[in-house]
């Protein structure tokens, strides 16, 4: 039996464009391949933010599968980066229902390229689908294999995309400078019938 072919894609631009990624990188640009450009600067005071990152599972071939559903997200339960006092890595949340963002509610990441992204929780410039929720975001580290975040409960039976997650880093003035390590592993899970 041949399982479905599913990729992780990053959504960027106004369109959006979906780019298959294996090691997405948070930056201060709306790019699926920022390289080492546009890192998140340590602010002189308060906080800087990455541009929010939209990641979705995209089914490119069903093969012998007939249905995919029950899409969940989780981390290893710890973020090894020093983002400073009040710094954090967050994911968008909804008050009710699935936490994933539907394609029709995609919101392009914004901010001042090279300096800071807009806070996705901001009442004015935040992510349109999540700002105004209570809470708008949760810590990525709160979601583990034993307590996964529900992204998309819908049934998918064709080459298409699931709802996407939106992730953002918040960096304080006392954060550690330089490349943060180790790389964090974020896991997507779904059921296949």
PDB file of C-alpha atoms in Angstrom:
ATOM      1  CA  UNK A   1       0.000   0.000   0.000  1.00  0.00           C
ATOM      2  CA  UNK A   2       1.313   3.425  -0.951  1.00  0.00           C
ATOM      3  CA  UNK A   3       0.693   6.230   1.537  1.00  0.00           C
ATOM      4  CA  UNK A   4      -0.247   9.771   0.545  1.00  0.00           C
ATOM      5  CA  UNK A   5       2.491  12.213  -0.415  1.00  0.00           C
ATOM      6  CA  UNK A   6       2.330  15.229   1.901  1.00  0.00           C
ATOM      7  CA  UNK A   7       4.717  18.203   2.043  1.00  0.00           C
ATOM      8  CA  UNK A   8       5.163  21.116   4.431  1.00  0.00           C
ATOM      9  CA  UNK A   9       4.764  24.387   2.537  1.00  0.00           C
ATOM     10  CA  UNK A  10       5.413  27.944   3.681  1.00  0.00           C
ATOM     11  CA  UNK A  11       2.960  30.577   2.465  1.00  0.00           C
ATOM     12  CA  UNK A  12       4.370  33.979   1.505  1.00  0.00           C
ATOM     13  CA  UNK A  13       3.333  37.013  -0.487  1.00  0.00           C
ATOM     14  CA  UNK A  14      -0.086  38.435  -1.176  1.00  0.00           C
ATOM     15  CA  UNK A  15      -1.153  35.481  -3.368  1.00  0.00           C
ATOM     16  CA  UNK A  16      -0.008  33.558  -1.431  1.00  0.00           C
ATOM     17  CA  UNK A  17       2.790  31.489  -2.961  1.00  0.00           C
ATOM     18  CA  UNK A  18       3.299  28.034  -1.407  1.00  0.00           C
ATOM     19  CA  UNK A  19       6.939  26.892  -1.238  1.00  0.00           C
ATOM     20  CA  UNK A  20       7.843  23.383  -0.027  1.00  0.00           C
ATOM     21  CA  UNK A  21      10.255  23.754   2.917  1.00  0.00           C
ATOM     22  CA  UNK A  22      12.202  21.303   5.059  1.00  0.00           C
ATOM     23  CA  UNK A  23      13.945  23.736   7.421  1.00  0.00           C
ATOM     24  CA  UNK A  24      11.894  26.962   7.529  1.00  0.00           C
ATOM     25  CA  UNK A  25      13.631  29.908   9.185  1.00  0.00           C
ATOM     26  CA  UNK A  26      12.076  32.777  11.118  1.00  0.00           C
ATOM     27  CA  UNK A  27      13.317  36.169   9.923  1.00  0.00           C
ATOM     28  CA  UNK A  28      12.242  39.775   9.478  1.00  0.00           C
ATOM     29  CA  UNK A  29      11.125  39.234   5.894  1.00  0.00           C
ATOM     30  CA  UNK A  30       8.197  37.634   4.106  1.00  0.00           C
ATOM     31  CA  UNK A  31      10.371  34.978   2.470  1.00  0.00           C
ATOM     32  CA  UNK A  32      10.368  31.176   2.399  1.00  0.00           C
ATOM     33  CA  UNK A  33      14.143  31.201   1.856  1.00  0.00           C
ATOM     34  CA  UNK A  34      15.647  34.126   3.799  1.00  0.00           C
ATOM     35  CA  UNK A  35      19.003  32.407   4.252  1.00  0.00           C
ATOM     36  CA  UNK A  36      21.019  34.384   6.776  1.00  0.00           C
ATOM     37  CA  UNK A  37      19.486  37.676   5.645  1.00  0.00           C
ATOM     38  CA  UNK A  38      17.089  39.707   7.758  1.00  0.00           C
ATOM     39  CA  UNK A  39      17.698  38.096  11.149  1.00  0.00           C
ATOM     40  CA  UNK A  40      15.622  39.300  14.110  1.00  0.00           C
ATOM     41  CA  UNK A  41      17.676  42.109  15.713  1.00  0.00           C
ATOM     42  CA  UNK A  42      17.963  42.391  19.484  1.00  0.00           C
ATOM     43  CA  UNK A  43      15.958  45.530  20.319  1.00  0.00           C
ATOM     44  CA  UNK A  44      17.397  48.387  22.362  1.00  0.00           C
ATOM     45  CA  UNK A  45      14.262  48.162  24.519  1.00  0.00           C
ATOM     46  CA  UNK A  46      10.942  46.352  24.499  1.00  0.00           C
ATOM     47  CA  UNK A  47      10.583  43.626  21.812  1.00  0.00           C
ATOM     48  CA  UNK A  48      11.200  42.812  18.186  1.00  0.00           C
ATOM     49  CA  UNK A  49       9.237  40.149  16.336  1.00  0.00           C
ATOM     50  CA  UNK A  50       9.864  37.841  13.445  1.00  0.00           C
ATOM     51  CA  UNK A  51       7.487  38.171  10.534  1.00  0.00           C
ATOM     52  CA  UNK A  52       4.788  35.602  11.272  1.00  0.00           C
ATOM     53  CA  UNK A  53       5.312  32.321   9.420  1.00  0.00           C
ATOM     54  CA  UNK A  54       2.431  30.429   7.807  1.00  0.00           C
ATOM     55  CA  UNK A  55       3.054  26.685   7.420  1.00  0.00           C
ATOM     56  CA  UNK A  56       0.629  24.199   5.885  1.00  0.00           C
ATOM     57  CA  UNK A  57       0.520  20.549   4.988  1.00  0.00           C
ATOM     58  CA  UNK A  58      -0.101  20.145   1.271  1.00  0.00           C
ATOM     59  CA  UNK A  59      -1.257  16.838  -0.189  1.00  0.00           C
ATOM     60  CA  UNK A  60       0.420  16.368  -3.564  1.00  0.00           C
ATOM     61  CA  UNK A  61      -0.821  12.808  -4.195  1.00  0.00           C
ATOM     62  CA  UNK A  62      -3.363  10.575  -2.430  1.00  0.00           C
ATOM     63  CA  UNK A  63      -1.826   7.357  -3.844  1.00  0.00           C
ATOM     64  CA  UNK A  64      -3.679   4.472  -2.102  1.00  0.00           C
ATOM     65  CA  UNK A  65      -5.083   6.664   0.685  1.00  0.00           C
ATOM     66  CA  UNK A  66      -8.755   7.573   0.500  1.00  0.00           C
ATOM     67  CA  UNK A  67      -8.971  10.156   3.288  1.00  0.00           C
ATOM     68  CA  UNK A  68      -6.687  12.318   5.435  1.00  0.00           C
ATOM     69  CA  UNK A  69      -7.927  14.154   8.527  1.00  0.00           C
ATOM     70  CA  UNK A  70      -7.316  14.892  12.223  1.00  0.00           C
ATOM     71  CA  UNK A  71      -4.366  17.215  11.550  1.00  0.00           C
ATOM     72  CA  UNK A  72      -2.433  18.063  14.742  1.00  0.00           C
ATOM     73  CA  UNK A  73       0.730  20.002  15.652  1.00  0.00           C
ATOM     74  CA  UNK A  74       3.250  19.577  18.461  1.00  0.00           C
ATOM     75  CA  UNK A  75       6.786  20.336  19.670  1.00  0.00           C
ATOM     76  CA  UNK A  76       9.172  18.505  21.985  1.00  0.00           C
ATOM     77  CA  UNK A  77       7.911  20.647  24.880  1.00  0.00           C
ATOM     78  CA  UNK A  78      10.963  22.869  25.237  1.00  0.00           C
ATOM     79  CA  UNK A  79      12.344  25.752  23.195  1.00  0.00           C
ATOM     80  CA  UNK A  80      16.128  25.837  23.569  1.00  0.00           C
ATOM     81  CA  UNK A  81      16.511  29.408  22.341  1.00  0.00           C
ATOM     82  CA  UNK A  82      17.264  32.319  24.671  1.00  0.00           C
ATOM     83  CA  UNK A  83      14.747  34.909  23.479  1.00  0.00           C
ATOM     84  CA  UNK A  84      15.158  37.042  26.615  1.00  0.00           C
ATOM     85  CA  UNK A  85      12.781  38.093  29.379  1.00  0.00           C
ATOM     86  CA  UNK A  86       9.275  37.834  27.992  1.00  0.00           C
ATOM     87  CA  UNK A  87      10.570  36.467  24.694  1.00  0.00           C
ATOM     88  CA  UNK A  88       8.752  33.448  23.291  1.00  0.00           C
ATOM     89  CA  UNK A  89       7.843  31.310  20.294  1.00  0.00           C
ATOM     90  CA  UNK A  90       4.072  31.331  19.745  1.00  0.00           C
ATOM     91  CA  UNK A  91       1.417  29.807  17.524  1.00  0.00           C
ATOM     92  CA  UNK A  92      -1.977  31.271  16.586  1.00  0.00           C
ATOM     93  CA  UNK A  93      -5.050  30.073  18.513  1.00  0.00           C
ATOM     94  CA  UNK A  94      -8.807  30.361  18.026  1.00  0.00           C
ATOM     95  CA  UNK A  95     -11.390  30.613  20.805  1.00  0.00           C
ATOM     96  CA  UNK A  96     -13.398  27.701  19.373  1.00  0.00           C
ATOM     97  CA  UNK A  97     -13.020  25.056  16.685  1.00  0.00           C
ATOM     98  CA  UNK A  98      -9.869  24.291  14.715  1.00  0.00           C
ATOM     99  CA  UNK A  99      -6.814  26.432  15.442  1.00  0.00           C
ATOM    100  CA  UNK A 100      -5.555  26.270  11.860  1.00  0.00           C
ATOM    101  CA  UNK A 101      -6.144  29.205   9.530  1.00  0.00           C
ATOM    102  CA  UNK A 102      -8.287  28.451   6.440  1.00  0.00           C
ATOM    103  CA  UNK A 103      -6.908  29.363   3.007  1.00  0.00           C
ATOM    104  CA  UNK A 104      -9.473  32.153   2.626  1.00  0.00           C
ATOM    105  CA  UNK A 105      -8.245  33.801   5.853  1.00  0.00           C
ATOM    106  CA  UNK A 106      -4.533  33.800   4.956  1.00  0.00           C
ATOM    107  CA  UNK A 107      -2.913  37.084   6.047  1.00  0.00           C
ATOM    108  CA  UNK A 108       0.437  38.112   4.555  1.00  0.00           C
ATOM    109  CA  UNK A 109       3.179  38.778   7.128  1.00  0.00           C
ATOM    110  CA  UNK A 110       3.975  42.461   7.602  1.00  0.00           C
ATOM    111  CA  UNK A 111       6.427  44.682   9.449  1.00  0.00           C
ATOM    112  CA  UNK A 112       9.635  46.657   8.843  1.00  0.00           C
ATOM    113  CA  UNK A 113      11.869  44.335   6.837  1.00  0.00           C
ATOM    114  CA  UNK A 114      15.217  43.791   8.538  1.00  0.00           C
ATOM    115  CA  UNK A 115      13.988  45.275  11.830  1.00  0.00           C
ATOM    116  CA  UNK A 116      10.785  43.704  13.175  1.00  0.00           C
ATOM    117  CA  UNK A 117       7.601  42.034  12.120  1.00  0.00           C
ATOM    118  CA  UNK A 118       4.212  43.223  13.290  1.00  0.00           C
ATOM    119  CA  UNK A 119       3.030  41.498  16.473  1.00  0.00           C
ATOM    120  CA  UNK A 120       0.399  38.995  15.323  1.00  0.00           C
ATOM    121  CA  UNK A 121      -1.610  39.816  18.475  1.00  0.00           C
ATOM    122  CA  UNK A 122      -1.698  43.575  17.768  1.00  0.00           C
ATOM    123  CA  UNK A 123      -5.255  44.946  17.554  1.00  0.00           C
ATOM    124  CA  UNK A 124      -4.417  47.028  14.470  1.00  0.00           C
ATOM    125  CA  UNK A 125      -1.556  45.363  12.579  1.00  0.00           C
ATOM    126  CA  UNK A 126      -1.894  41.808  13.886  1.00  0.00           C
ATOM    127  CA  UNK A 127      -2.928  38.681  11.987  1.00  0.00           C
ATOM    128  CA  UNK A 128      -6.532  39.237  10.907  1.00  0.00           C
ATOM    129  CA  UNK A 129      -7.657  35.684  11.744  1.00  0.00           C
ATOM    130  CA  UNK A 130      -6.134  35.572  15.247  1.00  0.00           C
ATOM    131  CA  UNK A 131      -6.123  39.131  16.653  1.00  0.00           C
ATOM    132  CA  UNK A 132      -9.101  39.609  18.912  1.00  0.00           C
ATOM    133  CA  UNK A 133      -9.190  35.983  20.046  1.00  0.00           C
ATOM    134  CA  UNK A 134      -8.676  35.304  23.755  1.00  0.00           C
ATOM    135  CA  UNK A 135      -5.888  34.316  23.789  1.00  0.00           C
ATOM    136  CA  UNK A 136      -4.595  35.099  20.293  1.00  0.00           C
ATOM    137  CA  UNK A 137      -1.556  32.845  20.660  1.00  0.00           C
ATOM    138  CA  UNK A 138      -0.120  30.072  22.812  1.00  0.00           C
ATOM    139  CA  UNK A 139       3.412  28.916  23.519  1.00  0.00           C
ATOM    140  CA  UNK A 140       4.652  26.412  20.942  1.00  0.00           C
ATOM    141  CA  UNK A 141       6.296  24.507  23.814  1.00  0.00           C
ATOM    142  CA  UNK A 142       2.872  23.931  25.447  1.00  0.00           C
ATOM    143  CA  UNK A 143       1.943  21.495  22.664  1.00  0.00           C
ATOM    144  CA  UNK A 144       3.586  18.077  22.934  1.00  0.00           C
ATOM    145  CA  UNK A 145       2.925  14.545  21.703  1.00  0.00           C
ATOM    146  CA  UNK A 146       0.767  14.083  24.804  1.00  0.00           C
ATOM    147  CA  UNK A 147      -1.121  17.372  24.359  1.00  0.00           C
ATOM    148  CA  UNK A 148      -1.285  18.214  20.658  1.00  0.00           C
ATOM    149  CA  UNK A 149      -2.828  21.311  19.094  1.00  0.00           C
ATOM    150  CA  UNK A 150      -5.790  20.599  16.800  1.00  0.00           C
ATOM    151  CA  UNK A 151      -5.117  22.294  13.466  1.00  0.00           C
ATOM    152  CA  UNK A 152      -7.714  20.890  11.058  1.00  0.00           C
ATOM    153  CA  UNK A 153     -10.438  18.308  11.756  1.00  0.00           C
ATOM    154  CA  UNK A 154     -11.745  18.416   8.196  1.00  0.00           C
ATOM    155  CA  UNK A 155     -11.653  15.480   5.775  1.00  0.00           C
ATOM    156  CA  UNK A 156      -9.310  15.761   2.789  1.00  0.00           C
ATOM    157  CA  UNK A 157      -9.650  13.330  -0.075  1.00  0.00           C
ATOM    158  CA  UNK A 158      -7.802  15.010  -2.930  1.00  0.00           C
ATOM    159  CA  UNK A 159      -4.536  16.754  -3.704  1.00  0.00           C
ATOM    160  CA  UNK A 160      -5.142  19.867  -1.601  1.00  0.00           C
ATOM    161  CA  UNK A 161      -3.982  21.767   1.460  1.00  0.00           C
ATOM    162  CA  UNK A 162      -4.936  21.525   5.122  1.00  0.00           C
ATOM    163  CA  UNK A 163      -5.541  24.648   7.211  1.00  0.00           C
ATOM    164  CA  UNK A 164      -2.229  26.296   8.108  1.00  0.00           C
ATOM    165  CA  UNK A 165      -0.536  27.199  11.385  1.00  0.00           C
ATOM    166  CA  UNK A 166       0.926  30.641  12.044  1.00  0.00           C
ATOM    167  CA  UNK A 167       4.089  30.899  14.167  1.00  0.00           C
ATOM    168  CA  UNK A 168       6.038  33.920  15.429  1.00  0.00           C
ATOM    169  CA  UNK A 169       9.105  34.633  17.589  1.00  0.00           C
ATOM    170  CA  UNK A 170       9.142  37.499  20.091  1.00  0.00           C
ATOM    171  CA  UNK A 171      12.643  38.694  21.063  1.00  0.00           C
ATOM    172  CA  UNK A 172      13.516  40.814  24.134  1.00  0.00           C
ATOM    173  CA  UNK A 173      16.387  43.264  24.675  1.00  0.00           C
ATOM    174  CA  UNK A 174      18.278  40.747  26.843  1.00  0.00           C
ATOM    175  CA  UNK A 175      18.088  37.864  24.343  1.00  0.00           C
ATOM    176  CA  UNK A 176      21.244  36.005  23.341  1.00  0.00           C
ATOM    177  CA  UNK A 177      22.773  37.389  20.151  1.00  0.00           C
ATOM    178  CA  UNK A 178      23.622  35.199  17.184  1.00  0.00           C
ATOM    179  CA  UNK A 179      22.224  32.045  15.654  1.00  0.00           C
ATOM    180  CA  UNK A 180      19.956  30.239  18.102  1.00  0.00           C
ATOM    181  CA  UNK A 181      20.568  26.535  18.518  1.00  0.00           C
ATOM    182  CA  UNK A 182      19.673  23.800  18.537  1.00  0.00           C
ATOM    183  CA  UNK A 183      17.211  23.917  15.665  1.00  0.00           C
ATOM    184  CA  UNK A 184      13.705  23.282  16.960  1.00  0.00           C
ATOM    185  CA  UNK A 185      11.698  20.307  15.716  1.00  0.00           C
ATOM    186  CA  UNK A 186       8.042  21.017  15.014  1.00  0.00           C
ATOM    187  CA  UNK A 187       5.869  18.012  14.167  1.00  0.00           C
ATOM    188  CA  UNK A 188       2.706  17.753  12.084  1.00  0.00           C
ATOM    189  CA  UNK A 189       0.548  14.650  12.452  1.00  0.00           C
ATOM    190  CA  UNK A 190      -2.562  13.466  10.597  1.00  0.00           C
ATOM    191  CA  UNK A 191      -4.637  10.321  10.208  1.00  0.00           C
ATOM    192  CA  UNK A 192      -4.719   8.480   6.911  1.00  0.00           C
ATOM    193  CA  UNK A 193      -7.417   6.021   5.823  1.00  0.00           C
TER     194      UNK A 193
END
